[in-house]
PDB file of C-alpha atoms in Angstrom:
ATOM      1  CA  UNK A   1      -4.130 -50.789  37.328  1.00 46.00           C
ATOM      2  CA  UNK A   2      -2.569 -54.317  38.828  1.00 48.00           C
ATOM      3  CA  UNK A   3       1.311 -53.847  39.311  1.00 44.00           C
ATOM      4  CA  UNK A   4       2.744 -56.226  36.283  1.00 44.00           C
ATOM      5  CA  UNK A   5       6.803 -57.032  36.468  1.00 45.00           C
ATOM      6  CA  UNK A   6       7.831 -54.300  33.161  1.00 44.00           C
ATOM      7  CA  UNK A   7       5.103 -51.158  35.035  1.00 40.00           C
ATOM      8  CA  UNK A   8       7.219 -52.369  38.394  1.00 41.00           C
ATOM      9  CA  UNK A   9      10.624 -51.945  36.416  1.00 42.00           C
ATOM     10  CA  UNK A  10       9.367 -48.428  34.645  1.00 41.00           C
ATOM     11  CA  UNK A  11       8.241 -46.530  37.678  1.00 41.00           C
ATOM     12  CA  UNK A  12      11.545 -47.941  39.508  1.00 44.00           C
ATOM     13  CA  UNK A  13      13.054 -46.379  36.289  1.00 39.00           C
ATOM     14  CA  UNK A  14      11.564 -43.370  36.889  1.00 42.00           C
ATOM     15  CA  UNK A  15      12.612 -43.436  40.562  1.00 42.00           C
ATOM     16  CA  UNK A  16      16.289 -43.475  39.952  1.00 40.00           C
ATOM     17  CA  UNK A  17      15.809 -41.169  36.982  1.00 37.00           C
ATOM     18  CA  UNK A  18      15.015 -38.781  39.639  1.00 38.00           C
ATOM     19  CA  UNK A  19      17.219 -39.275  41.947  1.00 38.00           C
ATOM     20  CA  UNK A  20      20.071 -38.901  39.269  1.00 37.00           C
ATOM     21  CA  UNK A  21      18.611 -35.760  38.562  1.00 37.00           C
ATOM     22  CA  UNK A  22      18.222 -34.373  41.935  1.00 37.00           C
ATOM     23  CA  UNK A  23      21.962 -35.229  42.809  1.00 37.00           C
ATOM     24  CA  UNK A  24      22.756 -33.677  39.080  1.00 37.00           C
ATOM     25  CA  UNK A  25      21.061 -30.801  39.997  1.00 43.00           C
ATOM     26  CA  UNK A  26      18.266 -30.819  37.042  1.00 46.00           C
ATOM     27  CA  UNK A  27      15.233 -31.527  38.437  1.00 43.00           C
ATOM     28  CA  UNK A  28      12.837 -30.533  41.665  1.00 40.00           C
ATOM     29  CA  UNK A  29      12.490 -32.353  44.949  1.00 39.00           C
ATOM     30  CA  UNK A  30       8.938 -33.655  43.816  1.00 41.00           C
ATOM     31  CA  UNK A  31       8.408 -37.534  42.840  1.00 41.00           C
ATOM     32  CA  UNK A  32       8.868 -38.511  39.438  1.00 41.00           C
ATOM     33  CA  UNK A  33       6.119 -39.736  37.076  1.00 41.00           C
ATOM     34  CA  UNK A  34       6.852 -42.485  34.790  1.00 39.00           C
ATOM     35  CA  UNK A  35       8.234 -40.400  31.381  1.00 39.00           C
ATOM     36  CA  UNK A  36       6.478 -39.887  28.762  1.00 41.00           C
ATOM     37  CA  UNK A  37       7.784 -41.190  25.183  1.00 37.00           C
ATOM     38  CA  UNK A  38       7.707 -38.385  22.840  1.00 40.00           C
ATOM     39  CA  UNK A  39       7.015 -39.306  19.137  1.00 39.00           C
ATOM     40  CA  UNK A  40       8.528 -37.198  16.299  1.00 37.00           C
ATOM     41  CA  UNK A  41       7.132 -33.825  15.936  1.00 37.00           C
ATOM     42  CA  UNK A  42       4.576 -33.085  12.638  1.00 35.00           C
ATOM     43  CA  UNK A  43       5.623 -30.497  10.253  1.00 34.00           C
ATOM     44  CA  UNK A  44       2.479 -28.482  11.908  1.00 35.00           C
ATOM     45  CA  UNK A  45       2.185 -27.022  15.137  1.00 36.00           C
ATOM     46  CA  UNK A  46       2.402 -30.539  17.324  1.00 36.00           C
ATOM     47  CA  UNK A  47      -0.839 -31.226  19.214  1.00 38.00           C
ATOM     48  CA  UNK A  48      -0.667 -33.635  22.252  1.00 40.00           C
ATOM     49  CA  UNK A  49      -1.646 -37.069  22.675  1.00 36.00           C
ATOM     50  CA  UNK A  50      -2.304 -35.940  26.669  1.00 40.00           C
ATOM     51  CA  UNK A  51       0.682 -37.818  28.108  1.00 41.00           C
ATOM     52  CA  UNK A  52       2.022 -34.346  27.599  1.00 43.00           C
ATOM     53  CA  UNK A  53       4.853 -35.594  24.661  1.00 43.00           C
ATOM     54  CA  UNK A  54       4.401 -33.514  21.746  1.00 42.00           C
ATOM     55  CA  UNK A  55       2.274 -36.171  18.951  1.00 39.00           C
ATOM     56  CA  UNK A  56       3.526 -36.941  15.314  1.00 37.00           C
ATOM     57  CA  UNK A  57       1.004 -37.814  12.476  1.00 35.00           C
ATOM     58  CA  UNK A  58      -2.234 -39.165  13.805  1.00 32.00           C
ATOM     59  CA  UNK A  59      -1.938 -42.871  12.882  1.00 33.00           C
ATOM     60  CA  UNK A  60      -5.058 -43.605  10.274  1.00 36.00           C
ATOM     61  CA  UNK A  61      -8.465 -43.776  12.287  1.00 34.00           C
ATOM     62  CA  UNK A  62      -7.208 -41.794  15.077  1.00 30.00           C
ATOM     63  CA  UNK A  63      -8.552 -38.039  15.810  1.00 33.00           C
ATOM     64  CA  UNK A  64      -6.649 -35.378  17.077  1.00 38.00           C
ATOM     65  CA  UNK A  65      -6.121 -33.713  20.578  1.00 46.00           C
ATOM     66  CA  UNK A  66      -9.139 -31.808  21.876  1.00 53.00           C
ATOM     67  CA  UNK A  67      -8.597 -28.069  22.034  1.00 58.00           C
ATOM     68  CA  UNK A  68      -8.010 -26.495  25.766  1.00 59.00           C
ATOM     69  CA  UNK A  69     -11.386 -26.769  27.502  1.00 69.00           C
ATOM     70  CA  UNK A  70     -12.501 -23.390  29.253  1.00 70.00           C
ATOM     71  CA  UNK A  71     -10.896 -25.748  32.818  1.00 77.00           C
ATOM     72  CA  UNK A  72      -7.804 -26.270  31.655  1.00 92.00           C
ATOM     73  CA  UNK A  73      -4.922 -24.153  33.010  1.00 95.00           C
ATOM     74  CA  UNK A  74      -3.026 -22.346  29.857  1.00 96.00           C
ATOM     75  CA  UNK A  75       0.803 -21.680  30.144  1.00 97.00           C
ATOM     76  CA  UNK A  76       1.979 -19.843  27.293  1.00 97.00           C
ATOM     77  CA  UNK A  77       5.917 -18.325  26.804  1.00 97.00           C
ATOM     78  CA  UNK A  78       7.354 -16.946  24.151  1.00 97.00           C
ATOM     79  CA  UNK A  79      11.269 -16.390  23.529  1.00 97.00           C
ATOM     80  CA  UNK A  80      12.640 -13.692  21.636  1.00 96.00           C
ATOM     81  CA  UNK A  81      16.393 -12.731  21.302  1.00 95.00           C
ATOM     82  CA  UNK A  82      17.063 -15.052  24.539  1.00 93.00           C
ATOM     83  CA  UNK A  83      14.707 -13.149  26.143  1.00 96.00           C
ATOM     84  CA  UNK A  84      11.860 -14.783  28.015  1.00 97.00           C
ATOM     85  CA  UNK A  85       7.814 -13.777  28.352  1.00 95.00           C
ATOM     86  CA  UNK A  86       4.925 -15.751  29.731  1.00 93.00           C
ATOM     87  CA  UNK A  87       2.900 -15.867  33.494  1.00 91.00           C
ATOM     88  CA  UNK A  88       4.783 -13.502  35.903  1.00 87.00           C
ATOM     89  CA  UNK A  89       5.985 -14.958  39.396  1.00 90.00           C
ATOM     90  CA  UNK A  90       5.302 -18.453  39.828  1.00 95.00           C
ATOM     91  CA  UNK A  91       1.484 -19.193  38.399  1.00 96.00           C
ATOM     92  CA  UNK A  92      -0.093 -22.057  40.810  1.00 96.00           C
ATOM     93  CA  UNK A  93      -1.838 -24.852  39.056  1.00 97.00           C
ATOM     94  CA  UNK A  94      -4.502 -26.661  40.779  1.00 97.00           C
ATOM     95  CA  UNK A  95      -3.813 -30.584  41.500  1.00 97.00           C
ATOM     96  CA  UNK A  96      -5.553 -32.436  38.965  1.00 96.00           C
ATOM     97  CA  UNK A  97      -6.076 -29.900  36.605  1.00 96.00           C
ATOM     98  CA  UNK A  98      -5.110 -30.576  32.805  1.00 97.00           C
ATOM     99  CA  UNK A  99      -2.024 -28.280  31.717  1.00 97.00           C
ATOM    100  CA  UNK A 100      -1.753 -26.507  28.588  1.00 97.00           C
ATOM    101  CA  UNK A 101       2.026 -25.273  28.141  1.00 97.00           C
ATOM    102  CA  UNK A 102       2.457 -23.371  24.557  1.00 97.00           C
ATOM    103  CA  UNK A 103       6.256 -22.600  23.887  1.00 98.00           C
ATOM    104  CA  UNK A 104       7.064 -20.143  21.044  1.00 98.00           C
ATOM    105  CA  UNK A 105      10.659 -19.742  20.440  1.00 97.00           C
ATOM    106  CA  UNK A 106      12.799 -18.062  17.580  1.00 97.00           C
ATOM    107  CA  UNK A 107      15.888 -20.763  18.396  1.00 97.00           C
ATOM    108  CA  UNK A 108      15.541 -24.662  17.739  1.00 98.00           C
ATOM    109  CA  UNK A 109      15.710 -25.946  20.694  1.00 98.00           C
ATOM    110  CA  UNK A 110      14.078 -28.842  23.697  1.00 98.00           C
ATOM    111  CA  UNK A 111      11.411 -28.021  25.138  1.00 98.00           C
ATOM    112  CA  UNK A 112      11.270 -29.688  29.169  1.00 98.00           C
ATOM    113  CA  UNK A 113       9.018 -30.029  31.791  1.00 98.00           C
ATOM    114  CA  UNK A 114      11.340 -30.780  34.727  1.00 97.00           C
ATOM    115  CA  UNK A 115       9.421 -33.306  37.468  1.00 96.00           C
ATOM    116  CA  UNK A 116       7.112 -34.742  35.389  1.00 97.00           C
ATOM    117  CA  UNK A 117      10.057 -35.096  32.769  1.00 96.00           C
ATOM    118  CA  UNK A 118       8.133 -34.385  29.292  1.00 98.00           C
ATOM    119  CA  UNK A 119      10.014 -33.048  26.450  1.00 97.00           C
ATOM    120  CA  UNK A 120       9.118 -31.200  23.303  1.00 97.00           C
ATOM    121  CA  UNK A 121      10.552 -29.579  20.657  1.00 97.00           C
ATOM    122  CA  UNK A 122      10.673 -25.922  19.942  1.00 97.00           C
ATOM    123  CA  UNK A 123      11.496 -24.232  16.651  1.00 97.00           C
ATOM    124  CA  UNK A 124      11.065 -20.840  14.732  1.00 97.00           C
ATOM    125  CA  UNK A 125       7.983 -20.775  13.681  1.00 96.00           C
ATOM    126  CA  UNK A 126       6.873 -24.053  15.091  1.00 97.00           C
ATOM    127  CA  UNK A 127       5.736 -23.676  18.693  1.00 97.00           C
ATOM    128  CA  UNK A 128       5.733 -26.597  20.872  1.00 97.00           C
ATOM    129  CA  UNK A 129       2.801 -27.875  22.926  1.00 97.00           C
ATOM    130  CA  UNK A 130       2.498 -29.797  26.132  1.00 97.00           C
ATOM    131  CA  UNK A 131      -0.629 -31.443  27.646  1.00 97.00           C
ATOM    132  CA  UNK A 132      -0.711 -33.196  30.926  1.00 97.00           C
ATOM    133  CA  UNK A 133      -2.339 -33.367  33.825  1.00 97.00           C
ATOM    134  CA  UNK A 134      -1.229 -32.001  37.376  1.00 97.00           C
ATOM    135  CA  UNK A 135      -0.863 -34.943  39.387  1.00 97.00           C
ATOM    136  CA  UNK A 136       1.926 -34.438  40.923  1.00 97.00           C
ATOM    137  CA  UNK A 137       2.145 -31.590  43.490  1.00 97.00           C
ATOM    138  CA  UNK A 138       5.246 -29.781  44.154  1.00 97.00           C
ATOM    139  CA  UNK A 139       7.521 -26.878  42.095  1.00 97.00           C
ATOM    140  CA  UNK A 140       8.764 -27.222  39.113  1.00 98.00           C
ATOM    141  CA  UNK A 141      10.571 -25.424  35.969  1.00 97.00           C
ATOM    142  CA  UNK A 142      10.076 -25.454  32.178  1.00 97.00           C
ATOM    143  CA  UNK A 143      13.293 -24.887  30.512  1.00 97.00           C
ATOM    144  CA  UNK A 144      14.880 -24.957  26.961  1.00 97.00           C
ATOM    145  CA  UNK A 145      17.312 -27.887  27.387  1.00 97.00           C
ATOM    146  CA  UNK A 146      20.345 -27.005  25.116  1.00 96.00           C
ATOM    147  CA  UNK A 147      20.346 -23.230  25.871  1.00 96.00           C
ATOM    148  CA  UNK A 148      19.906 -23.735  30.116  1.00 96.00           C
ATOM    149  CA  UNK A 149      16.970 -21.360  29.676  1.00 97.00           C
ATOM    150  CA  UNK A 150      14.499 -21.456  32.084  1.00 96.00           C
ATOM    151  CA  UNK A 151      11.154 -20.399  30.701  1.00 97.00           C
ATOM    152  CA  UNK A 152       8.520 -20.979  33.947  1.00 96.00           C
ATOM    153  CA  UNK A 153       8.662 -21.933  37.128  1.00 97.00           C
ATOM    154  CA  UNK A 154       5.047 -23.098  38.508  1.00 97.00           C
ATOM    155  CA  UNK A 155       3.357 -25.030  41.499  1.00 97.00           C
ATOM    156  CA  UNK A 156       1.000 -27.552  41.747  1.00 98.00           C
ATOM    157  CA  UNK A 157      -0.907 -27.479  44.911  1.00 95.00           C
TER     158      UNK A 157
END
């Protein structure tokens, strides 16, 4: 994709968002990619329009997210009275490989993807999920925002 003046100004954006975040102590040592713009969450479960930012109503015309394809690497956490389960240690995810991160929580809360900075939101009875693809190798955590929660820590390698 040719370098235009506004993608220019959003990944240098996404640069400095980083290194705020690094110095803030949010974040992981592993580049930034340019965030994703989440659109207001349906009354449903959200889908994903793939950018991993959970989708509101499908516009007219437009069809919804695939389901997980048999290659895609599945991430799923639940939280219950504060109390976190999902993938023990630190599951590696191959680079490239589309993500599928499922967060069920019993609090209303952010949903975020440190690194690749997505965001999602998270309420009782509404899981939140996030689709995007592995491009960027490194370590990173999934956390609830408000409560300082961290949900997963993974690697993509």
């Amino acid at each position: 994709m040719p370098r235009t003046p506004a993608r220019t100004a959003a990944v240098g954006t996404a640069g400095a968002l980083t290194a705020l975040l690094l110095a803030t102590g949010c974040g992981t040592a592993a580049p930034a990619a340019p965030p994703a713009t989440p659109a207001p969450p349906s009354a449903a479960a959200p889908a994903s329009n793939g950018t991993g930012a959970a989708d509101g109503p499908s516009p007219a015309g437009a069809t919804a997210a695939p389901a997980a394809s048999p290659t895609d690497v599945e991430l799923r956490v639940r939280v219950s009275g504060g109390q976190v389960s999902g993938p023990a240690g630190r599951p590696v995810v191959p680079l490239g490989r589309a993500v599928v991160l499922t967060v069920e929580a019993d609090v209303s809360d952010e949903v975020h993807v440190h690194g690749y900075d997505l965001h999602g939101d998270a309420a009782p009875g509404r899981p939140v999920t996030i689709r995007f693809t592995a491009d960027i190798p490194g370590r990173f955590e999934v956390e609830l925002e408000e409560a300082h929660l961290s949900l997963l820590r993974f690697e993509v390698r």
